[in-house]
GROMACS .gro file of C-alpha atoms in nm:
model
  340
    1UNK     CA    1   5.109   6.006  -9.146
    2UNK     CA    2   5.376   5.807  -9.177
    3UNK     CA    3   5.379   5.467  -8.918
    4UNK     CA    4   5.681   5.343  -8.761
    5UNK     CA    5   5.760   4.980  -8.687
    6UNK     CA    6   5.838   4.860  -8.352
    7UNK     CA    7   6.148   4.762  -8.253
    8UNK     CA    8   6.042   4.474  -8.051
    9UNK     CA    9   6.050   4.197  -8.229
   10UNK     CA   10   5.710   3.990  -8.321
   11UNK     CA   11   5.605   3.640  -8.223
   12UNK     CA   12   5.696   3.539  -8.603
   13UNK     CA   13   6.061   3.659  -8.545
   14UNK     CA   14   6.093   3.501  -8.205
   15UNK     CA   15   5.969   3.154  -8.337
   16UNK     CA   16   6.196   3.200  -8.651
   17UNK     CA   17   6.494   3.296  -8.385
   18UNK     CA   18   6.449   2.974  -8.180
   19UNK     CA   19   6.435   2.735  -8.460
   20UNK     CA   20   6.736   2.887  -8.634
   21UNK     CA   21   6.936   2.826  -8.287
   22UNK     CA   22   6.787   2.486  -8.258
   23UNK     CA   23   6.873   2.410  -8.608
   24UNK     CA   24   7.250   2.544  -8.546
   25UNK     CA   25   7.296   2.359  -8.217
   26UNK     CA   26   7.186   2.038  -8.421
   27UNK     CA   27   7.461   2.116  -8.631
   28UNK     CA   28   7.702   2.175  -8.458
   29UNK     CA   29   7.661   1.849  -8.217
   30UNK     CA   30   7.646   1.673  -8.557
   31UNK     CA   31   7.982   1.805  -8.586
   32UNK     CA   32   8.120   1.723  -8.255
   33UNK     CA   33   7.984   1.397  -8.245
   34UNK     CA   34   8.198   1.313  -8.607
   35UNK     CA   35   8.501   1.484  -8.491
   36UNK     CA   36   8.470   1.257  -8.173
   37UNK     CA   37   8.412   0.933  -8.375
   38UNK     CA   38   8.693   0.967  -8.606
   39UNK     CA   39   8.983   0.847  -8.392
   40UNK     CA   40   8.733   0.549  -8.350
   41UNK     CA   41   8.648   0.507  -8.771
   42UNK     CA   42   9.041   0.582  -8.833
   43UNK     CA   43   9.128   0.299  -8.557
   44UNK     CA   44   8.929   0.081  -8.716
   45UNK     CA   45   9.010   0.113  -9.064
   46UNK     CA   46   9.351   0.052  -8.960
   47UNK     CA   47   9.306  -0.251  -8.848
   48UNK     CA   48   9.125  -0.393  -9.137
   49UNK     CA   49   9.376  -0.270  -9.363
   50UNK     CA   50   9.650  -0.438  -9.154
   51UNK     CA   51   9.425  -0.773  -9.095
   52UNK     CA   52   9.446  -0.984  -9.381
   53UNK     CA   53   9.098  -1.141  -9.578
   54UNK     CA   54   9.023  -1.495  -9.588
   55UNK     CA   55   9.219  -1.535  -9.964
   56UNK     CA   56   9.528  -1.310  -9.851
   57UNK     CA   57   9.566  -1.511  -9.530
   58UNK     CA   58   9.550  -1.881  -9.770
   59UNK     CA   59   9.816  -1.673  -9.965
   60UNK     CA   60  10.025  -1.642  -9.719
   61UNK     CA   61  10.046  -1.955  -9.568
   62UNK     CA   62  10.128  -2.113  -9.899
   63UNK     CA   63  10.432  -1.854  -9.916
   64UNK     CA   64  10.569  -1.869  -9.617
   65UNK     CA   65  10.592  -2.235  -9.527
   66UNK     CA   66  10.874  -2.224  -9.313
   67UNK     CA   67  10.932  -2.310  -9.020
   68UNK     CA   68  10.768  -2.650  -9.142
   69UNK     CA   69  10.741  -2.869  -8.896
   70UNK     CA   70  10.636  -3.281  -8.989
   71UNK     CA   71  10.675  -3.673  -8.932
   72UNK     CA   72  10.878  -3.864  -9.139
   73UNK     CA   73  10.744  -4.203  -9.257
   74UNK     CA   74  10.923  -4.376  -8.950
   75UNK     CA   75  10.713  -4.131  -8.682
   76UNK     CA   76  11.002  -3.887  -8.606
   77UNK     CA   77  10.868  -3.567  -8.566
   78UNK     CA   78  11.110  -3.271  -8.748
   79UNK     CA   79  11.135  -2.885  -8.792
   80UNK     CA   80  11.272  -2.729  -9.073
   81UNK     CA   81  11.383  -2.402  -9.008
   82UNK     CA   82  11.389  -2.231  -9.344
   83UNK     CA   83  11.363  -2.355  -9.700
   84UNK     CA   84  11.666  -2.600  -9.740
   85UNK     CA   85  11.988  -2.439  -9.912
   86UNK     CA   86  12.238  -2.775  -9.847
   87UNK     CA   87  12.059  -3.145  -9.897
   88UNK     CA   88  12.225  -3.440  -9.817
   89UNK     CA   89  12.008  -3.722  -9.946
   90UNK     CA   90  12.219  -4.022 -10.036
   91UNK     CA   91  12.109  -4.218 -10.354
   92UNK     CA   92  11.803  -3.988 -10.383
   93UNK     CA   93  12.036  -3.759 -10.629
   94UNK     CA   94  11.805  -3.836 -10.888
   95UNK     CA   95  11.479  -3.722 -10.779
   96UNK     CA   96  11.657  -3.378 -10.613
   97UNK     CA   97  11.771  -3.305 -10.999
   98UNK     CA   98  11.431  -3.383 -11.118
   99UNK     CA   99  11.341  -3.054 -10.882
  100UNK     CA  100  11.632  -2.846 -11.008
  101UNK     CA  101  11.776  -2.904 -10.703
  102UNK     CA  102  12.192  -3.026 -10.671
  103UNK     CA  103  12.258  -3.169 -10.302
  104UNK     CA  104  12.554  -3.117 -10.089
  105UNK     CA  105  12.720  -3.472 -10.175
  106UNK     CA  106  12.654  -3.777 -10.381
  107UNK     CA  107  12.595  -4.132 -10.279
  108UNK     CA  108  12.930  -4.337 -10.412
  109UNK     CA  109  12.928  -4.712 -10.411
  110UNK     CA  110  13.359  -4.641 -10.295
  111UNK     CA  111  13.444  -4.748 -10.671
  112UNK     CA  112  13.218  -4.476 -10.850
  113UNK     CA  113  12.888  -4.253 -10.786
  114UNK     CA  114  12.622  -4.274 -11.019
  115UNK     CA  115  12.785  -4.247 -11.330
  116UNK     CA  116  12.465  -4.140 -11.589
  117UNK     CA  117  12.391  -3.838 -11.355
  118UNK     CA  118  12.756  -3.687 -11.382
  119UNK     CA  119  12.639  -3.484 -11.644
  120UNK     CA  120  12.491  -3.255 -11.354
  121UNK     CA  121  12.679  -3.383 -11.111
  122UNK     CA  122  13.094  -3.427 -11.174
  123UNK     CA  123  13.143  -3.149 -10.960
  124UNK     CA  124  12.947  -3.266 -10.648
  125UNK     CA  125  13.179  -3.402 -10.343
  126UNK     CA  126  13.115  -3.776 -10.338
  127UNK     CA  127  13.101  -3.980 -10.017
  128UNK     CA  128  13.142  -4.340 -10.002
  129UNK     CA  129  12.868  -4.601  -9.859
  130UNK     CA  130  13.073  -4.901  -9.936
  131UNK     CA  131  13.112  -5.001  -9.628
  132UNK     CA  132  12.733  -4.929  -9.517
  133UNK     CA  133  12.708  -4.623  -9.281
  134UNK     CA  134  12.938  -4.323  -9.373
  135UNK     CA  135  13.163  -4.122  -9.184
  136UNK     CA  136  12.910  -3.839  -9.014
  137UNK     CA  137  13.220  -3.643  -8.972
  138UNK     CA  138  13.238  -3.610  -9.272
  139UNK     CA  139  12.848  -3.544  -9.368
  140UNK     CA  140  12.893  -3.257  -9.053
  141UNK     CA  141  13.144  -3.104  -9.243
  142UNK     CA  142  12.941  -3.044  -9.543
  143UNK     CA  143  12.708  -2.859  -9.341
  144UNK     CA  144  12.363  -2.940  -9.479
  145UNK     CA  145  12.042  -2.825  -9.369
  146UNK     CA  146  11.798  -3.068  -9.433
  147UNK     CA  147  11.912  -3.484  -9.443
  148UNK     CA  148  11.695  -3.700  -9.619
  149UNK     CA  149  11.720  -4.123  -9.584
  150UNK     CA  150  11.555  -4.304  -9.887
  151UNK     CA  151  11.466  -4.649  -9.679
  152UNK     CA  152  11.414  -4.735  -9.330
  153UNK     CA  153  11.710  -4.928  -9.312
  154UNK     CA  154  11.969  -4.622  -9.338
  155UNK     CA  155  11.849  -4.535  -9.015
  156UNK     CA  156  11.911  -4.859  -8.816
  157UNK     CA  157  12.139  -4.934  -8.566
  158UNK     CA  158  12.166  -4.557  -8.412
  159UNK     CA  159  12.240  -4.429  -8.766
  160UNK     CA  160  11.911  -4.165  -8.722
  161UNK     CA  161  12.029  -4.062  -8.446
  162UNK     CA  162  12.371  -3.980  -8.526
  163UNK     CA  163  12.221  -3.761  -8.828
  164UNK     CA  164  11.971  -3.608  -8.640
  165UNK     CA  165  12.244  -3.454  -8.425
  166UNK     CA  166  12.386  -3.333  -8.782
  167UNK     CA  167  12.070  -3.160  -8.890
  168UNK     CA  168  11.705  -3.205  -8.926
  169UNK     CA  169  11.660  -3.572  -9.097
  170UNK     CA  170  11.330  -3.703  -9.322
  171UNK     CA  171  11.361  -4.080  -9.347
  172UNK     CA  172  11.143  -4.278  -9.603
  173UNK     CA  173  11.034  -4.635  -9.538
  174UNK     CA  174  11.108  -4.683  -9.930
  175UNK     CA  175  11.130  -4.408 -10.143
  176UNK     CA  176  11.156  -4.597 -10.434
  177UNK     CA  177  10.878  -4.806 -10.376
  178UNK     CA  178  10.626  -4.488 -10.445
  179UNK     CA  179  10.846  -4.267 -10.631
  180UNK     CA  180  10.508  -4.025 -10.737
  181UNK     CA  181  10.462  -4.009 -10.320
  182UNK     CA  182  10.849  -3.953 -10.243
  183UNK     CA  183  10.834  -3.685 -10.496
  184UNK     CA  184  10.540  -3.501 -10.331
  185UNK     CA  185  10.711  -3.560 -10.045
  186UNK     CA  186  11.036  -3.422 -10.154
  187UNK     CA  187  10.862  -3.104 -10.313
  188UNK     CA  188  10.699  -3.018  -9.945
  189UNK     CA  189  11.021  -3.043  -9.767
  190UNK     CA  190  11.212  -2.826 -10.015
  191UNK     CA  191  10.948  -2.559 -10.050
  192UNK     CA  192  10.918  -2.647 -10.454
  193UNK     CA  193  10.575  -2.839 -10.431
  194UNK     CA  194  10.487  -2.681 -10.822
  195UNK     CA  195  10.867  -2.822 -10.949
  196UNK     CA  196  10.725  -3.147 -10.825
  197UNK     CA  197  10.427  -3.161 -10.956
  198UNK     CA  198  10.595  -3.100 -11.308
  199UNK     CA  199  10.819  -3.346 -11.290
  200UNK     CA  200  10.564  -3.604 -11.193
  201UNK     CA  201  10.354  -3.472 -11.510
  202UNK     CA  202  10.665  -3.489 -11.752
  203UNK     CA  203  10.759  -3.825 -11.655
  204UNK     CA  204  10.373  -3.983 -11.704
  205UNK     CA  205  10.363  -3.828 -12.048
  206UNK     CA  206  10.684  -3.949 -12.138
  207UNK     CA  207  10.591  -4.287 -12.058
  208UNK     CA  208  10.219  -4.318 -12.128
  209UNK     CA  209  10.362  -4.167 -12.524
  210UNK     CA  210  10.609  -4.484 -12.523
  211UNK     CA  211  10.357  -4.721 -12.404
  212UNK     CA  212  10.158  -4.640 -12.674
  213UNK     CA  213  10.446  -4.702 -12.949
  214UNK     CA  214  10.496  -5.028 -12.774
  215UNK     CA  215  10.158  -5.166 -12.727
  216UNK     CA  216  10.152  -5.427 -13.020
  217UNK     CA  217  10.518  -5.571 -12.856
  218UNK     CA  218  10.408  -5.520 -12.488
  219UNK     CA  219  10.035  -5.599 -12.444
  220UNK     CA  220  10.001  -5.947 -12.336
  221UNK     CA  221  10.376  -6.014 -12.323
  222UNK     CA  222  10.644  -6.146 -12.030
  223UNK     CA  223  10.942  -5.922 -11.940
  224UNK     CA  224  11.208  -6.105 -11.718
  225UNK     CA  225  11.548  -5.897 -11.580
  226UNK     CA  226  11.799  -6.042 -11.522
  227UNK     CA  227  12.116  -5.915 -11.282
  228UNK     CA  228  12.462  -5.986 -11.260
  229UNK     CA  229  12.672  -5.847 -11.064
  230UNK     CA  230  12.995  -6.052 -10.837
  231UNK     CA  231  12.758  -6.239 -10.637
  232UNK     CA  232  12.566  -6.413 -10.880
  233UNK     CA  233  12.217  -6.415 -11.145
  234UNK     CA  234  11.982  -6.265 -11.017
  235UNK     CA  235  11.545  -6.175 -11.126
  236UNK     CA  236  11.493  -5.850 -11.051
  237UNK     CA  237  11.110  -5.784 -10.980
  238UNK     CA  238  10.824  -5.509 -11.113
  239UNK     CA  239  10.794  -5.335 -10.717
  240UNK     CA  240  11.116  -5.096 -10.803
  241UNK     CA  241  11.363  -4.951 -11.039
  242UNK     CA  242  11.353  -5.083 -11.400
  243UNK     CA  243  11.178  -5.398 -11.321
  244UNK     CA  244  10.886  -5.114 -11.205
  245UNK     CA  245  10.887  -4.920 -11.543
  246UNK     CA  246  10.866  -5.267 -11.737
  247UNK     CA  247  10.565  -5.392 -11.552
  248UNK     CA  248  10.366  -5.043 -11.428
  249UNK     CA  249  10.471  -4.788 -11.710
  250UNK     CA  250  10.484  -5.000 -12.016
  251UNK     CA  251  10.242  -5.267 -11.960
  252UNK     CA  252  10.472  -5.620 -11.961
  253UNK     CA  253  10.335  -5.896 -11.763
  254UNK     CA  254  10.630  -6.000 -11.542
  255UNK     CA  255  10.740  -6.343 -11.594
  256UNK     CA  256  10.557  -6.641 -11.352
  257UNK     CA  257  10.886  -6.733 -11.183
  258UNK     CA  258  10.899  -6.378 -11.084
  259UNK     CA  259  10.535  -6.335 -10.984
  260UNK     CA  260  10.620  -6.663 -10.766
  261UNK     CA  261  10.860  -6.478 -10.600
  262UNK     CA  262  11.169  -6.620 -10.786
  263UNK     CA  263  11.497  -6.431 -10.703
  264UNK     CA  264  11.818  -6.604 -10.763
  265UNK     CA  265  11.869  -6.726 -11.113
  266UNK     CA  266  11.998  -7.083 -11.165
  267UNK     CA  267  12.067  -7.298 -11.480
  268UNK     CA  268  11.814  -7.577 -11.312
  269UNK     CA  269  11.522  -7.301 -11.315
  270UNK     CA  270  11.593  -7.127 -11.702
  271UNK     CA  271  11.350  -7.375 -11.856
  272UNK     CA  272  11.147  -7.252 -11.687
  273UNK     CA  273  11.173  -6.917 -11.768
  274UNK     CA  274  10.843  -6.787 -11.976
  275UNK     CA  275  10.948  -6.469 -12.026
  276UNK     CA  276  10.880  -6.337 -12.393
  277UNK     CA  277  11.134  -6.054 -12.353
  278UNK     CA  278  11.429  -6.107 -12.149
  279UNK     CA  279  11.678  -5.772 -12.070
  280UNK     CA  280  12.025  -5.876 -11.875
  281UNK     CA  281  12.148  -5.596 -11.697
  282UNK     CA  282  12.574  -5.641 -11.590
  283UNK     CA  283  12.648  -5.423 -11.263
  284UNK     CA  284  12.914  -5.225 -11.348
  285UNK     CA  285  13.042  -5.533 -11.555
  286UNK     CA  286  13.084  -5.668 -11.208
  287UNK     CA  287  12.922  -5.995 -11.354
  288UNK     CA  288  13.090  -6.033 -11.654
  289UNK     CA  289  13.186  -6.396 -11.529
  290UNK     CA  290  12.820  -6.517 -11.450
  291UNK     CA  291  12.720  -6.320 -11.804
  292UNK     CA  292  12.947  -6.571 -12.009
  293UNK     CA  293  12.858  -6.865 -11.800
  294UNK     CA  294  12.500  -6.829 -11.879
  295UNK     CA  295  12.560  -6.753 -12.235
  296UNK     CA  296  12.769  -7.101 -12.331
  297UNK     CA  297  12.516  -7.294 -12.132
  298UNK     CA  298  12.316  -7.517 -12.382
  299UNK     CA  299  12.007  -7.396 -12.144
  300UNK     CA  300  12.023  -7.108 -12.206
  301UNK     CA  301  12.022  -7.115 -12.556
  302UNK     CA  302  11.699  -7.331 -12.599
  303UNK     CA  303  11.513  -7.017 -12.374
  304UNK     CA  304  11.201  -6.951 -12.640
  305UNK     CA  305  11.359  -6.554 -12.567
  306UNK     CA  306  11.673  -6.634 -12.733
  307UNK     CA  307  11.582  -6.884 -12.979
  308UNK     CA  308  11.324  -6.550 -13.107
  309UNK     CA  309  11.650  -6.286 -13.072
  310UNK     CA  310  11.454  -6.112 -12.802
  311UNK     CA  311  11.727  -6.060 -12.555
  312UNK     CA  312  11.850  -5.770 -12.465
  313UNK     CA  313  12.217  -5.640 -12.277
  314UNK     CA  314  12.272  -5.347 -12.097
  315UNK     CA  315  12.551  -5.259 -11.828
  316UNK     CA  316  12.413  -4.883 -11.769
  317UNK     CA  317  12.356  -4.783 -11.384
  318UNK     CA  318  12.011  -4.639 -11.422
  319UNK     CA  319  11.862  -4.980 -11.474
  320UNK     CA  320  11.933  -5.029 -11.115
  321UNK     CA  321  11.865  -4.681 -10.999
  322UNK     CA  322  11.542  -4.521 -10.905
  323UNK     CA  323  11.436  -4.174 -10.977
  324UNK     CA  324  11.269  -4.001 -11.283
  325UNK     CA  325  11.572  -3.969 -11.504
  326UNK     CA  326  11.681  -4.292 -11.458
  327UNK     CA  327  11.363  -4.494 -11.553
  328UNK     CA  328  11.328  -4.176 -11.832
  329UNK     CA  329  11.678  -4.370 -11.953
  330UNK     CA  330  11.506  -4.694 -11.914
  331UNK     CA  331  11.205  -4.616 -12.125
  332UNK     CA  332  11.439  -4.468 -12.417
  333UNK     CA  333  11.654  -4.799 -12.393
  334UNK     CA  334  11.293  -5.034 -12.447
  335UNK     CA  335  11.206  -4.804 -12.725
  336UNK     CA  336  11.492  -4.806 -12.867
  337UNK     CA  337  11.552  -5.188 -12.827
  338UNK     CA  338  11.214  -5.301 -12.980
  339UNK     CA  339  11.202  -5.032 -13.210
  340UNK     CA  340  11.527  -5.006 -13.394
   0.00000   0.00000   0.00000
């Protein structure tokens, strides 16, 4: 006899049945609840990919510098806009080229601007400060973004003011003074902090290499300058242009009349003068007069530095200038002087 099975399903199927339905309800939640928590996951990878990290936000902020907002060395508070296209930065020419940077218009002394940077500069408009304050007509009609003052004193007397109306204006207490700060300074407000920095670098080599081909004249030695210009003789002292690379970069001792705060030159004070070196530096040959009195006096000529031959002329405008290529000039005139 042959048995039949039953259709009605057994206990086994039944339990088999309900945990297959379980299972597939399990599933399919599963599924629901992803579907429903993508929008969220997709939300929220969009806003990490769109929210910088820690690094990428310190990247940014070193790119985009501008607006740059700061205080000048007198307290003025300022706002630069964008990175600077037009500078105006009277007798600060120098340490702008130094960054690759050409400004608007060139400091002029009303005969002639600064003649060893016309290399770079001939075809810069110059503007005249011979009679102290310029025309700020004439500044607004260059149009510059930034204005930057080298001392303290360019902004006396309602002068700031007047350029502030002009543009945004930086004014030093004395550039010159610190030219490693003012070039720091200069990099920040121009947006080329790394041109700075190089130029800074390039000038210490340059003269910690001549300081060491000068050490057996230098070390232990006196350095006086002397200017001339139409108002007289004059010491000039180790806190600023060539008197600074003399004394700072190249290791002279200034002379004691100079350390004592000596400052006009007189034929009653020369035998006095204990400088072992002496260089005489004619403004523009705007002393030419005071250069040949000093030169027939018989004091003059019994100054141990002459007796020796250790005198030595120049009439170049970067011994009176500050700025990297000027005292570079300076530094190849020593060298060049000493060392023949």
């Amino acid at each position: 006899m042959i048995k039949r099975w039953s259709k009605r399903p057994s206990r086994a199927h039944k339990t088999m049945a309900l945990l297959s339905t379980v299972l597939l309800v399990s599933v399919l939640l599963a599924a629901c609840g992803t579907e429903t928590a993508k929008p969220q996951d997709s939300k929220q990878q969009t806003a990490a990919e769109s929210t910088p990290t820690d690094s990428a936000k310190g990247t940014a902020q070193t790119e985009v510098a501008y607006p740059l907002t700061v205080k000048d060395e007198l307290g003025h508070e300022l706002t630069i806009p964008a990175k600077p296209g037009k500078v105006f930065a009277p007798v600060m020419e120098d340490s702008l080229l130094s960054l690759g940077i050409k400004p608007a218009m060139q400091w002029s002394n009303g005969v002639s601007p600064q003649e060893y940077l016309q290399d770079q500069l001939g075809s810069v408009p110059q503007i005249s400060f011979a009679g102290g304050t310029p025309s700020f007509e004439v500044i607004l009609e260059s149009q510059p973004d930034l204005i930057i003052l080298h001392n303290s004193y360019s902004a006396e007397n309602g002068a700031y003011e007047k350029y502030a109306k002009i543009a945004p204006t930086y004014v030093f207490k004395s550039a010159s003074t610190d030219l490693n700060s003012s070039v720091r300074t200069l990099g920040k407000l121009l947006g080329v902090e790394d041109k700075a920095e190089q130029a800074l670098k390039n000038y210490a080599d340059k003269a910690a290499d001549a300081k060491a081909k000068l050490a057996a004249k230098a070390e232990g030695k006196k350095a006086a300058i002397i200017r001339f210009n139409a108002k007289g003789m004059f010491f000039m002292n180790s806190d600023y242009f060539s008197g600074y690379v003399l004394a700072h970069d190249l290791g002279f001792e200034p002379s004691k009349l100079v350390k004592d705060g000596a400052f006009e030159v007189s034929m009653e004070i020369l035998p006095q003068l204990d400088a072992d070196y002496i260089f005489l530096v004619n403004d523009g040959n705007q002393g030419d007069a005071f250069l040949k009195e000093l030169k027939d006096s018989a004091v003059w000529k019994n100054v141990p530095a002459v007796k020796s031959g250790h005198v030595f002329e120049t009439s170049n405008d970067y011994w009176l200038s500050g700025g990297f290529i000027a005292q570079s000039k300076v530094i190849d005139d020593v060298v060049r002087f000493m060392q023949p």
